[in-house]
Coordinates of C-alpha atoms in Angstrom, one line a residue:
X1 CA -16.0 12.9 -3.1
X2 CA -13.7 14.2 -5.8
X3 CA -13.1 12.2 -9.0
X4 CA -9.4 11.9 -8.1
X5 CA -7.5 12.3 -4.9
X6 CA -3.7 12.2 -4.5
X7 CA -1.3 12.4 -1.6
X8 CA 2.4 11.9 -1.3
X9 CA 5.2 11.9 1.3
X10 CA 8.9 11.4 0.9
X11 CA 10.8 9.9 3.9
X12 CA 14.4 9.1 4.7
X13 CA 15.4 5.5 4.1
X14 CA 15.5 4.8 7.8
X15 CA 13.7 2.1 9.9
X16 CA 11.8 4.8 11.8
X17 CA 10.3 5.9 8.5
X18 CA 8.3 2.6 8.2
X19 CA 6.0 3.7 11.0
X20 CA 5.7 7.2 9.6
X21 CA 4.7 5.8 6.2
X22 CA 2.0 3.6 7.8
X23 CA 0.6 6.5 9.8
X24 CA 0.6 8.8 6.8
X25 CA -1.3 6.3 4.6
X26 CA -3.8 5.3 7.2
X27 CA -4.4 8.9 8.2
X28 CA -4.9 10.0 4.6
X29 CA -7.3 7.2 4.0
X30 CA -9.2 8.1 7.1
X31 CA -9.5 11.7 5.7
X32 CA -10.9 10.1 2.5
X33 CA -13.5 8.1 4.4
X34 CA -11.9 4.8 5.4
X35 CA -12.0 4.5 9.2
X36 CA -8.6 3.4 10.6
X37 CA -10.2 0.7 12.8
X38 CA -11.5 -1.4 9.9
X39 CA -10.1 -4.7 8.5
X40 CA -9.3 -2.9 5.2
X41 CA -7.3 -0.3 7.1
X42 CA -5.4 -3.1 8.9
X43 CA -4.6 -4.8 5.6
X44 CA -3.4 -1.5 4.0
X45 CA -1.3 -0.9 7.2
X46 CA 0.4 -4.2 6.8
X47 CA 1.0 -3.8 3.0
X48 CA 2.5 -0.3 3.5
X49 CA 4.7 -1.6 6.3
X50 CA 6.1 -4.3 4.0
X51 CA 6.5 -2.0 1.1
X52 CA 8.3 0.7 3.2
X53 CA 10.4 -2.0 4.9
X54 CA 11.6 -3.3 1.5
X55 CA 12.5 0.3 0.4
X56 CA 14.6 0.7 3.6
X57 CA 16.2 -2.7 3.9
X58 CA 16.8 -3.9 0.3
X59 CA 18.2 -0.7 -1.3
X60 CA 21.5 -1.2 0.6
X61 CA 21.9 2.5 1.4
X62 CA 21.8 3.4 -2.3
X63 CA 18.4 5.1 -2.0
X64 CA 18.6 7.9 0.6
X65 CA 14.8 8.4 0.5
X66 CA 11.6 6.7 -0.6
X67 CA 8.3 8.2 -1.6
X68 CA 4.8 6.9 -0.8
X69 CA 2.1 7.9 -3.3
X70 CA -1.6 7.4 -2.7
X71 CA -4.2 7.9 -5.3
X72 CA -8.0 7.3 -5.3
X73 CA -9.7 7.2 -8.7
X74 CA -13.4 7.9 -9.0
X75 CA -14.1 6.3 -5.6
X76 CA -13.4 3.0 -7.2
X77 CA -9.7 2.2 -7.2
X78 CA -7.0 2.9 -4.6
X79 CA -3.4 2.8 -5.6
X80 CA -0.5 2.9 -3.2
X81 CA 3.1 3.0 -4.5
X82 CA 6.5 3.1 -2.9
X83 CA 9.3 4.5 -5.0
X84 CA 13.0 4.2 -4.3
X85 CA 16.0 5.0 -6.4
X86 CA 17.6 1.6 -6.3
X87 CA 17.5 -0.1 -9.7
X88 CA 17.2 -3.7 -8.4
X89 CA 13.7 -5.2 -8.7
X90 CA 12.4 -7.4 -5.9
X91 CA 13.1 -11.1 -6.3
X92 CA 10.6 -13.9 -5.6
X93 CA 12.3 -16.4 -3.3
X94 CA 11.6 -20.1 -3.9
X95 CA 9.2 -21.6 -1.4
X96 CA 11.8 -24.0 -0.1
X97 CA 14.3 -21.3 0.9
X98 CA 14.6 -21.3 4.7
X99 CA 15.4 -17.9 6.1
X100 CA 13.9 -15.4 8.6
X101 CA 13.2 -12.6 6.2
X102 CA 12.6 -12.1 2.5
X103 CA 8.9 -12.9 2.5
X104 CA 7.6 -9.3 2.2
X105 CA 6.7 -9.5 -1.5
X106 CA 4.9 -12.8 -0.9
X107 CA 2.8 -11.2 1.9
X108 CA 2.1 -8.1 -0.2
X109 CA 1.1 -10.2 -3.2
X110 CA -1.2 -12.5 -1.1
X111 CA -2.9 -9.7 0.8
X112 CA -3.4 -7.7 -2.4
X113 CA -4.9 -10.7 -4.2
X114 CA -7.1 -11.5 -1.2
X115 CA -8.6 -8.0 -1.5
X116 CA -9.2 -8.4 -5.3
X117 CA -6.3 -6.2 -6.3
X118 CA -3.0 -6.5 -8.0
X119 CA 0.7 -5.8 -7.4
X120 CA 2.9 -4.1 -9.9
X121 CA 6.6 -3.3 -10.1
X122 CA 7.7 -0.7 -12.6
X123 CA 11.0 1.1 -13.4
X124 CA 11.1 4.9 -12.9
X125 CA 12.6 7.2 -15.5
X126 CA 15.3 8.1 -12.9
X127 CA 16.6 4.5 -12.7
X128 CA 14.8 3.3 -9.6
X129 CA 11.5 1.4 -9.2
X130 CA 8.0 1.8 -7.9
X131 CA 6.3 -1.2 -6.2
X132 CA 2.6 -0.5 -6.1
X133 CA -0.7 -2.1 -5.3
X134 CA -4.1 -1.4 -6.7
X135 CA -7.2 -2.3 -4.7
X136 CA -10.9 -1.8 -5.2
X137 CA -12.1 1.1 -2.9
X138 CA -14.7 -0.2 -0.6
X139 CA -16.0 1.9 2.3
X140 CA -17.6 0.0 5.2
X141 CA -21.3 0.4 5.6
X142 CA -22.4 2.7 8.4
X143 CA -23.5 0.6 11.4
X144 CA -27.2 0.4 12.1
X145 CA -28.1 0.9 15.7
X146 CA -29.7 -2.1 17.5
X147 CA -33.4 -2.3 17.1
X148 CA -33.5 -0.2 13.9
X149 CA -33.7 -1.4 10.3
X150 CA -31.6 0.2 7.6
X151 CA -33.2 3.1 5.8
X152 CA -34.4 2.2 2.2
X153 CA -32.4 3.8 -0.6
X154 CA -33.7 7.2 -1.7
X155 CA -35.7 7.2 -4.9

């Protein structure tokens, strides 16, 4: 695979775009070798869903679009970022707050850490922000048919 792969899509800040963002990311990662029916793909799907939902819901109509960027560096590190033009950074809610929403960043942070990655929030030069995750890139091993042993590594 190449040393560096990138993909990007810009979508309208509309609830229907959340599904489009998920599909775009999972489809791109499948092209890069990560099957869409793996646990890792499911985790990425949920993270992208939360990131895109935040870009749609918490910009209060002040960001007409959001952009999803995907980058794979040296088959080792995957970065997925969602950029919107609203200047307000996400806020961490106290654990005691009782409400039906507002837990997206907690979910993203937990899933990212569970995968050995990290979450970042950075301002853009245009006055918005990018919320991104970085994860180690791990492709699942190819299944070994029943009754066969895996082949030894080539020397």
